[in-house]
mmCIF file of C-alpha atoms in Angstrom:
data_model
loop_
_atom_site.group_PDB
_atom_site.id
_atom_site.type_symbol
_atom_site.label_atom_id
_atom_site.label_comp_id
_atom_site.label_asym_id
_atom_site.label_seq_id
_atom_site.Cartn_x
_atom_site.Cartn_y
_atom_site.Cartn_z
ATOM 1 C CA MET A 1 117.888 -9.881 21.561
ATOM 2 C CA ASP A 2 115.917 -6.971 22.960
ATOM 3 C CA VAL A 3 116.708 -3.372 21.680
ATOM 4 C CA HIS A 4 116.103 -0.271 24.180
ATOM 5 C CA VAL A 5 115.361 3.153 22.687
ATOM 6 C CA VAL A 6 115.576 5.653 25.332
ATOM 7 C CA ASP A 7 114.065 9.198 25.386
ATOM 8 C CA GLY A 8 117.067 11.170 26.481
ATOM 9 C CA THR A 9 115.370 14.554 26.869
ATOM 10 C CA TYR A 10 112.595 12.934 29.185
ATOM 11 C CA GLU A 11 115.344 11.078 31.317
ATOM 12 C CA LEU A 12 117.082 14.566 31.756
ATOM 13 C CA PHE A 13 113.955 16.312 32.851
ATOM 14 C CA ARG A 14 113.383 13.447 35.161
ATOM 15 C CA GLN A 15 116.867 13.775 36.666
ATOM 16 C CA HIS A 16 116.640 17.601 37.130
ATOM 17 C CA PHE A 17 113.074 17.596 38.509
ATOM 18 C CA GLY A 18 113.365 14.374 40.642
ATOM 19 C CA ARG A 19 116.176 13.832 43.156
ATOM 20 C CA PRO A 20 119.158 15.440 41.215
ATOM 21 C CA GLN A 21 122.918 14.658 42.061
ATOM 22 C CA PRO A 22 124.710 17.788 43.523
ATOM 23 C CA GLY A 23 126.755 20.114 41.277
ATOM 24 C CA PRO A 24 125.997 21.540 37.924
ATOM 25 C CA TYR A 25 125.774 18.410 35.963
ATOM 26 C CA GLY A 26 123.431 16.498 38.285
ATOM 27 C CA ALA A 27 120.794 15.961 35.726
ATOM 28 C CA THR A 28 123.589 14.347 33.433
ATOM 29 C CA ILE A 29 125.039 12.388 36.159
ATOM 30 C CA GLY A 30 121.429 10.815 36.615
ATOM 31 C CA VAL A 31 120.905 10.007 33.035
ATOM 32 C CA LEU A 32 124.408 8.111 32.714
ATOM 33 C CA GLY A 33 123.419 6.511 36.074
ATOM 34 C CA SER A 34 120.045 5.244 34.768
ATOM 35 C CA THR A 35 121.464 4.199 31.044
ATOM 36 C CA LEU A 36 124.194 2.333 33.021
ATOM 37 C CA ALA A 37 121.420 0.597 34.808
ATOM 38 C CA LEU A 38 120.254 -0.909 31.750
ATOM 39 C CA PHE A 39 123.494 -2.451 30.836
ATOM 40 C CA GLU A 40 124.002 -3.665 34.375
ATOM 41 C CA ASP A 41 120.572 -5.531 33.777
ATOM 42 C CA GLY A 42 121.677 -7.185 30.819
ATOM 43 C CA ALA A 43 120.601 -4.611 27.919
ATOM 44 C CA THR A 44 122.851 -5.066 25.014
ATOM 45 C CA HIS A 45 121.824 -2.657 21.959
ATOM 46 C CA VAL A 46 120.783 0.746 23.067
ATOM 47 C CA GLY A 47 120.412 4.008 21.467
ATOM 48 C CA VAL A 48 119.289 7.329 23.325
ATOM 49 C CA ALA A 49 117.458 10.143 21.438
ATOM 50 C CA SER A 50 117.405 13.505 22.229
ATOM 51 C CA ASP A 51 116.347 16.990 21.387
ATOM 52 C CA HIS A 52 119.718 18.826 20.815
ATOM 53 C CA ILE A 53 117.468 21.732 19.561
ATOM 54 C CA ILE A 54 114.218 21.868 21.564
ATOM 55 C CA GLU A 55 112.744 23.588 18.421
ATOM 56 C CA SER A 56 111.872 21.499 15.386
ATOM 57 C CA PHE A 57 110.231 21.590 11.871
ATOM 58 C CA ARG A 58 106.979 21.367 13.827
ATOM 59 C CA ASN A 59 107.348 25.240 15.276
ATOM 60 C CA ASP A 60 107.180 26.000 11.230
ATOM 61 C CA LEU A 61 103.815 24.407 11.466
ATOM 62 C CA TRP A 62 102.066 25.700 14.235
ATOM 63 C CA PRO A 63 102.986 28.934 15.952
ATOM 64 C CA GLY A 64 102.343 27.753 19.389
ATOM 65 C CA TYR A 65 104.373 24.767 19.408
ATOM 66 C CA LYS A 66 106.771 24.039 22.198
ATOM 67 C CA THR A 67 109.726 26.026 22.419
ATOM 68 C CA SER A 68 112.901 26.167 24.893
ATOM 69 C CA ALA A 69 111.391 29.333 26.092
ATOM 70 C CA GLY A 70 111.083 28.898 30.204
ATOM 71 C CA MET A 71 113.332 26.237 30.354
ATOM 72 C CA PRO A 72 115.582 26.461 33.008
ATOM 73 C CA PRO A 73 118.772 27.455 31.841
ATOM 74 C CA GLU A 74 120.703 25.299 33.839
ATOM 75 C CA LEU A 75 118.878 22.190 32.416
ATOM 76 C CA LEU A 76 119.205 23.566 28.665
ATOM 77 C CA ALA A 77 123.045 23.941 28.953
ATOM 78 C CA GLN A 78 122.952 20.152 29.927
ATOM 79 C CA ILE A 79 121.540 18.667 26.714
ATOM 80 C CA PRO A 80 124.707 18.691 25.067
ATOM 81 C CA VAL A 81 126.668 18.118 27.870
ATOM 82 C CA MET A 82 124.759 14.741 28.423
ATOM 83 C CA GLU A 83 124.705 13.752 24.800
ATOM 84 C CA ASP A 84 128.678 14.077 24.613
ATOM 85 C CA ALA A 85 128.715 12.146 28.058
ATOM 86 C CA LEU A 86 126.740 9.311 26.735
ATOM 87 C CA ALA A 87 128.970 9.112 23.543
ATOM 88 C CA ALA A 88 131.996 8.950 25.587
ATOM 89 C CA MET A 89 130.349 6.149 27.927
ATOM 90 C CA GLY A 90 130.330 4.331 24.334
ATOM 91 C CA VAL A 91 126.327 4.466 23.913
ATOM 92 C CA THR A 92 124.696 5.536 20.753
ATOM 93 C CA VAL A 93 123.213 8.968 20.843
ATOM 94 C CA TRP A 94 120.513 10.449 18.171
ATOM 95 C CA ALA A 95 121.089 14.346 18.669
ATOM 96 C CA MET A 96 118.065 15.789 16.948
ATOM 97 C CA VAL A 97 117.683 19.074 15.178
ATOM 98 C CA GLU A 98 115.420 19.275 12.523
ATOM 99 C CA TYR A 99 113.274 16.565 14.096
ATOM 100 C CA GLU A 100 112.711 15.551 17.572
ATOM 101 C CA ALA A 101 113.889 12.864 19.715
ATOM 102 C CA ASP A 102 110.366 11.146 19.647
ATOM 103 C CA ASP A 103 111.150 11.016 15.547
ATOM 104 C CA ALA A 104 114.127 9.113 15.986
ATOM 105 C CA MET A 105 112.700 7.069 18.700
ATOM 106 C CA GLY A 106 109.968 5.830 16.367
ATOM 107 C CA ALA A 107 112.413 5.460 13.364
ATOM 108 C CA ALA A 108 115.058 3.001 15.382
ATOM 109 C CA ALA A 109 111.936 1.088 16.614
ATOM 110 C CA ALA A 110 110.598 0.604 13.355
ATOM 111 C CA LEU A 111 113.879 -0.176 12.040
ATOM 112 C CA ALA A 112 114.720 -2.718 14.907
ATOM 113 C CA ALA A 113 111.257 -4.518 14.443
ATOM 114 C CA LYS A 114 112.145 -5.548 11.181
ATOM 115 C CA ASP A 115 115.282 -7.278 12.399
ATOM 116 C CA SER A 116 114.442 -10.843 12.741
ATOM 117 C CA ARG A 117 117.136 -11.139 15.451
ATOM 118 C CA VAL A 118 115.101 -8.734 17.658
ATOM 119 C CA THR A 119 112.873 -10.297 20.210
ATOM 120 C CA ARG A 120 111.298 -7.146 21.434
ATOM 121 C CA VAL A 121 111.827 -3.207 21.241
ATOM 122 C CA PHE A 122 111.364 -1.243 24.529
ATOM 123 C CA LEU A 123 110.440 2.515 24.031
ATOM 124 C CA CYS A 124 111.708 3.755 27.223
ATOM 125 C CA THR A 125 109.286 6.721 27.777
ATOM 126 C CA PRO A 126 106.106 7.237 29.335
ATOM 127 C CA ASP A 127 105.260 9.770 26.544
ATOM 128 C CA LYS A 128 101.892 9.386 24.985
ATOM 129 C CA ASP A 129 103.018 10.318 21.408
ATOM 130 C CA LEU A 130 105.052 7.331 21.328
ATOM 131 C CA GLY A 131 101.864 5.203 21.840
ATOM 132 C CA GLN A 132 101.415 5.486 17.969
ATOM 133 C CA CYS A 133 104.526 3.211 17.579
ATOM 134 C CA VAL A 134 103.420 0.228 19.571
ATOM 135 C CA VAL A 135 103.124 -2.707 17.594
ATOM 136 C CA GLY A 136 101.308 -5.900 19.447
ATOM 137 C CA THR A 137 103.974 -7.036 22.097
ATOM 138 C CA ARG A 138 106.977 -6.550 19.574
ATOM 139 C CA ILE A 139 107.247 -2.933 20.025
ATOM 140 C CA VAL A 140 106.306 -1.880 23.631
ATOM 141 C CA GLN A 141 106.710 1.339 25.691
ATOM 142 C CA LEU A 142 108.406 0.785 29.182
ATOM 143 C CA ASP A 143 108.120 3.566 31.831
ATOM 144 C CA ARG A 144 111.197 2.767 33.873
ATOM 145 C CA ARG A 145 110.134 5.086 36.658
ATOM 146 C CA LYS A 146 106.943 2.933 37.441
ATOM 147 C CA GLY A 147 108.267 -0.115 36.058
ATOM 148 C CA ILE A 148 105.375 -0.406 33.499
ATOM 149 C CA VAL A 149 105.254 -2.003 30.364
ATOM 150 C CA VAL A 150 102.473 -1.042 27.789
ATOM 151 C CA ASP A 151 101.606 -3.095 24.776
ATOM 152 C CA GLU A 152 99.065 -2.678 22.146
ATOM 153 C CA ASP A 153 96.445 -3.704 24.297
ATOM 154 C CA GLY A 154 97.605 -1.344 27.004
ATOM 155 C CA VAL A 155 97.368 1.489 24.712
ATOM 156 C CA ARG A 156 93.935 0.579 23.878
ATOM 157 C CA GLU A 157 93.039 0.359 27.439
ATOM 158 C CA LYS A 158 94.711 3.547 28.313
ATOM 159 C CA PHE A 159 93.411 5.619 25.480
ATOM 160 C CA GLY A 160 90.219 3.812 24.288
ATOM 161 C CA VAL A 161 91.977 3.435 20.599
ATOM 162 C CA GLY A 162 94.546 1.562 18.949
ATOM 163 C CA PRO A 163 98.196 2.841 18.349
ATOM 164 C CA ALA A 164 97.175 3.807 14.812
ATOM 165 C CA SER A 165 94.740 6.359 15.887
ATOM 166 C CA ILE A 166 96.789 8.077 18.388
ATOM 167 C CA PRO A 167 97.894 11.056 16.080
ATOM 168 C CA ASP A 168 93.936 11.409 15.395
ATOM 169 C CA TYR A 169 93.377 11.287 19.436
ATOM 170 C CA LEU A 170 95.773 14.015 19.877
ATOM 171 C CA ALA A 171 94.519 16.014 16.958
ATOM 172 C CA LEU A 172 91.090 16.341 18.307
ATOM 173 C CA VAL A 173 91.909 16.442 22.328
ATOM 174 C CA GLY A 174 95.157 18.373 21.958
ATOM 175 C CA ASP A 175 98.361 17.993 23.911
ATOM 176 C CA SER A 176 99.377 20.837 26.425
ATOM 177 C CA ALA A 177 102.726 19.414 26.585
ATOM 178 C CA ASP A 178 103.627 20.200 22.768
ATOM 179 C CA GLY A 179 101.422 23.357 22.782
ATOM 180 C CA PHE A 180 98.765 22.595 20.511
ATOM 181 C CA PRO A 181 95.053 22.940 22.078
ATOM 182 C CA GLY A 182 92.997 20.304 19.860
ATOM 183 C CA LEU A 183 89.342 20.960 19.028
ATOM 184 C CA PRO A 184 86.890 22.793 21.384
ATOM 185 C CA GLY A 185 84.228 20.263 22.848
ATOM 186 C CA PHE A 186 86.571 17.142 22.324
ATOM 187 C CA GLY A 187 87.553 15.803 25.450
ATOM 188 C CA ALA A 188 89.346 12.362 25.893
ATOM 189 C CA LYS A 189 86.281 10.257 26.419
ATOM 190 C CA THR A 190 84.648 12.154 23.345
ATOM 191 C CA ALA A 191 87.647 11.511 21.206
ATOM 192 C CA SER A 192 87.953 7.755 22.251
ATOM 193 C CA ALA A 193 84.365 7.080 21.769
ATOM 194 C CA ILE A 194 84.523 8.547 18.064
ATOM 195 C CA LEU A 195 87.610 7.047 17.023
ATOM 196 C CA ALA A 196 86.597 3.499 18.438
ATOM 197 C CA ARG A 197 84.092 3.822 15.680
ATOM 198 C CA TYR A 198 85.676 5.924 12.955
ATOM 199 C CA PRO A 199 89.597 5.140 13.427
ATOM 200 C CA HIS A 200 90.638 8.032 11.331
ATOM 201 C CA LEU A 201 89.540 11.669 10.849
ATOM 202 C CA GLU A 202 88.741 10.962 7.449
ATOM 203 C CA ASP A 203 86.619 8.260 8.442
ATOM 204 C CA ILE A 204 84.137 10.063 10.384
ATOM 205 C CA PRO A 205 80.872 11.322 8.446
ATOM 206 C CA PRO A 206 81.011 14.754 7.720
ATOM 207 C CA VAL A 207 77.131 14.920 9.264
ATOM 208 C CA GLY A 208 76.565 14.105 12.485
ATOM 209 C CA ALA A 209 73.196 12.236 11.584
ATOM 210 C CA LYS A 210 75.420 9.506 10.253
ATOM 211 C CA TRP A 211 77.419 9.209 13.365
ATOM 212 C CA GLU A 212 76.639 5.371 14.845
ATOM 213 C CA ILE A 213 78.007 5.860 18.229
ATOM 214 C CA PRO A 214 75.484 4.786 20.732
ATOM 215 C CA GLY A 215 75.462 7.064 23.907
ATOM 216 C CA LEU A 216 77.692 9.753 22.557
ATOM 217 C CA ARG A 217 75.816 13.300 23.448
ATOM 218 C CA HIS A 218 76.044 16.485 21.560
ATOM 219 C CA VAL A 219 76.602 14.769 18.238
ATOM 220 C CA PRO A 220 75.313 17.640 15.860
ATOM 221 C CA ARG A 221 77.298 20.258 17.758
ATOM 222 C CA LEU A 222 80.528 17.928 17.594
ATOM 223 C CA ALA A 223 80.096 17.265 13.846
ATOM 224 C CA GLU A 224 79.769 21.011 13.138
ATOM 225 C CA THR A 225 82.724 21.613 15.019
ATOM 226 C CA LEU A 226 84.818 18.971 13.469
ATOM 227 C CA ALA A 227 83.491 20.171 9.878
ATOM 228 C CA GLU A 228 84.515 23.735 10.512
ATOM 229 C CA ASN A 229 87.668 22.846 11.908
ATOM 230 C CA LEU A 230 88.725 19.840 9.755
ATOM 231 C CA GLU A 231 92.114 21.246 8.411
ATOM 232 C CA LEU A 232 92.980 22.349 11.665
ATOM 233 C CA ALA A 233 92.621 18.931 12.799
ATOM 234 C CA TYR A 234 94.537 17.442 10.023
ATOM 235 C CA LEU A 235 97.098 19.804 10.829
ATOM 236 C CA PHE A 236 97.244 18.816 14.782
ATOM 237 C CA ARG A 237 97.448 15.247 13.481
ATOM 238 C CA ARG A 238 100.383 16.042 11.305
ATOM 239 C CA ILE A 239 102.290 17.643 14.001
ATOM 240 C CA ALA A 240 101.600 14.740 16.328
ATOM 241 C CA THR A 241 102.494 12.340 13.786
ATOM 242 C CA ILE A 242 105.924 10.797 14.784
ATOM 243 C CA GLU A 243 108.416 10.983 11.532
ATOM 244 C CA CYS A 244 109.868 7.640 10.968
ATOM 245 C CA ASP A 245 112.173 8.447 8.135
ATOM 246 C CA VAL A 246 114.816 9.736 10.039
ATOM 247 C CA GLU A 247 118.433 8.423 10.088
ATOM 248 C CA VAL A 248 119.240 6.340 13.185
ATOM 249 C CA GLY A 249 122.004 3.834 11.602
ATOM 250 C CA ALA A 250 122.020 0.109 11.857
ATOM 251 C CA VAL A 251 120.785 -2.255 14.662
ATOM 252 C CA ASP A 252 124.475 -3.666 14.609
ATOM 253 C CA GLU A 253 125.616 -0.174 15.487
ATOM 254 C CA TRP A 254 123.636 0.132 18.865
ATOM 255 C CA LEU A 255 125.302 -2.841 20.466
ATOM 256 C CA TRP A 256 127.337 -1.329 23.502
ATOM 257 C CA ARG A 257 130.853 -2.557 23.848
ATOM 258 C CA GLY A 258 131.509 -0.836 27.075
ATOM 259 C CA PRO A 259 132.927 2.786 27.680
ATOM 260 C CA THR A 260 135.617 4.627 25.398
ATOM 261 C CA ALA A 261 139.070 5.301 26.913
ATOM 262 C CA GLY A 262 138.059 9.087 27.315
ATOM 263 C CA PHE A 263 135.093 8.224 29.627
ATOM 264 C CA ALA A 264 137.172 8.578 32.889
ATOM 265 C CA ALA A 265 138.042 11.806 32.299
ATOM 266 C CA THR A 266 134.497 12.929 31.234
ATOM 267 C CA CYS A 267 133.241 11.463 34.620
ATOM 268 C CA GLU A 268 135.987 13.582 36.694
ATOM 269 C CA LYS A 269 134.880 16.490 34.545
ATOM 270 C CA LEU A 270 131.172 15.787 35.727
ATOM 271 C CA GLY A 271 132.197 15.428 39.100
ATOM 272 C CA SER A 272 131.192 11.710 39.567
ATOM 273 C CA LYS A 273 134.528 9.475 39.408
ATOM 274 C CA SER A 274 132.282 6.537 40.449
ATOM 275 C CA LEU A 275 130.387 6.305 37.089
ATOM 276 C CA ALA A 276 133.540 5.425 35.564
ATOM 277 C CA GLY A 277 134.064 2.501 37.622
ATOM 278 C CA ARG A 278 130.516 1.278 37.094
ATOM 279 C CA ALA A 279 130.664 1.711 33.370
ATOM 280 C CA ALA A 280 133.973 -0.468 33.254
ATOM 281 C CA ARG A 281 132.605 -3.405 35.379
ATOM 282 C CA ALA A 282 129.329 -3.377 33.317
ATOM 283 C CA GLY A 283 131.352 -3.451 30.147
ATOM 284 C CA LYS A 284 133.656 -5.982 30.980
ATOM 285 C CA GLY A 285 133.752 -8.842 28.733
ATOM 286 C CA ARG A 286 131.283 -7.268 26.112
#
C-alpha cells in the first residue's frame, strides 16, 4: 500500500491564491476537493498536516522566523475550518501548535517507511524543506500541481546535495519563506559545491586553504565568513531541521473509511453540497 502525507497549509494557500471557489470558505472547499481526488484515484492511507497556529518553537530560536503577520485574515480564519471539515470527511488531521506541519509530515513519513506493508510514502508538497525526508524511492515528494515525483536522485539533481545535507544547505543559503537569511556570500551554487564535498557544516575544514573544491571562487573569504558565523549557521540548521519526534498515531489509523455521518451538514455550512455526494461515492465499499 501507499501512504500519502499532505501539507494542508500549503494546500490551503494554493487553493486561496489559485482559483478559489466562491464564498468565504472557498479555499477550504478546494482542499476538500483535492483531498477527495486522492481517494478517487485510489489512495487509502492519508494524513493531512496543518499549522493550526503559524508560530512554533522556532520563533523562540530566531526573532525573524515566519509568523501569521500579514496573512490575509480570511485565509487565516479558514485554518481551523479546514481542519474540522477534513476530520468530518473522515481524514486523519495533524493540527500542529508547538511544532509545524512539516514536522508532522516528516514524522509520519519516517513511521510509515518502517512498516513493511508500505510500498511508498508520498510527501504531497513541493516545499524544499521536506527534501531532507526523502529516502531513495521509498519516501518521495509529490508536487500534485505539476504532477512531479521527486526521489533521492531528484533531490540531488535539484539542489546538488543529498537529502541529509538539505538542512546544512538551507543554513548557508537561508530561506526567505521561513524568515532566516543564511550567511552572506553563500548562494545556492556555492553552498551546493561545498556540501557536495563536505556534507555537513562540521565536516567543512575551518581553514580555507584546506578546502578541496576545484573551481570554487573566493574560498578565503567564504571560510572566514563561515568561521565568524558558525554558531549562527548551526542555529539556522537547527531551524531548518524537521523534527520527526512528533506524535502522529499509527499507520492503520490513517486508513480512510469514508466520510462521517456529519459531513453532509458540514458541506452545507461551507456552501458546497456536491462534496458530500463525491465523498459518499468515493467512500462506498471502503
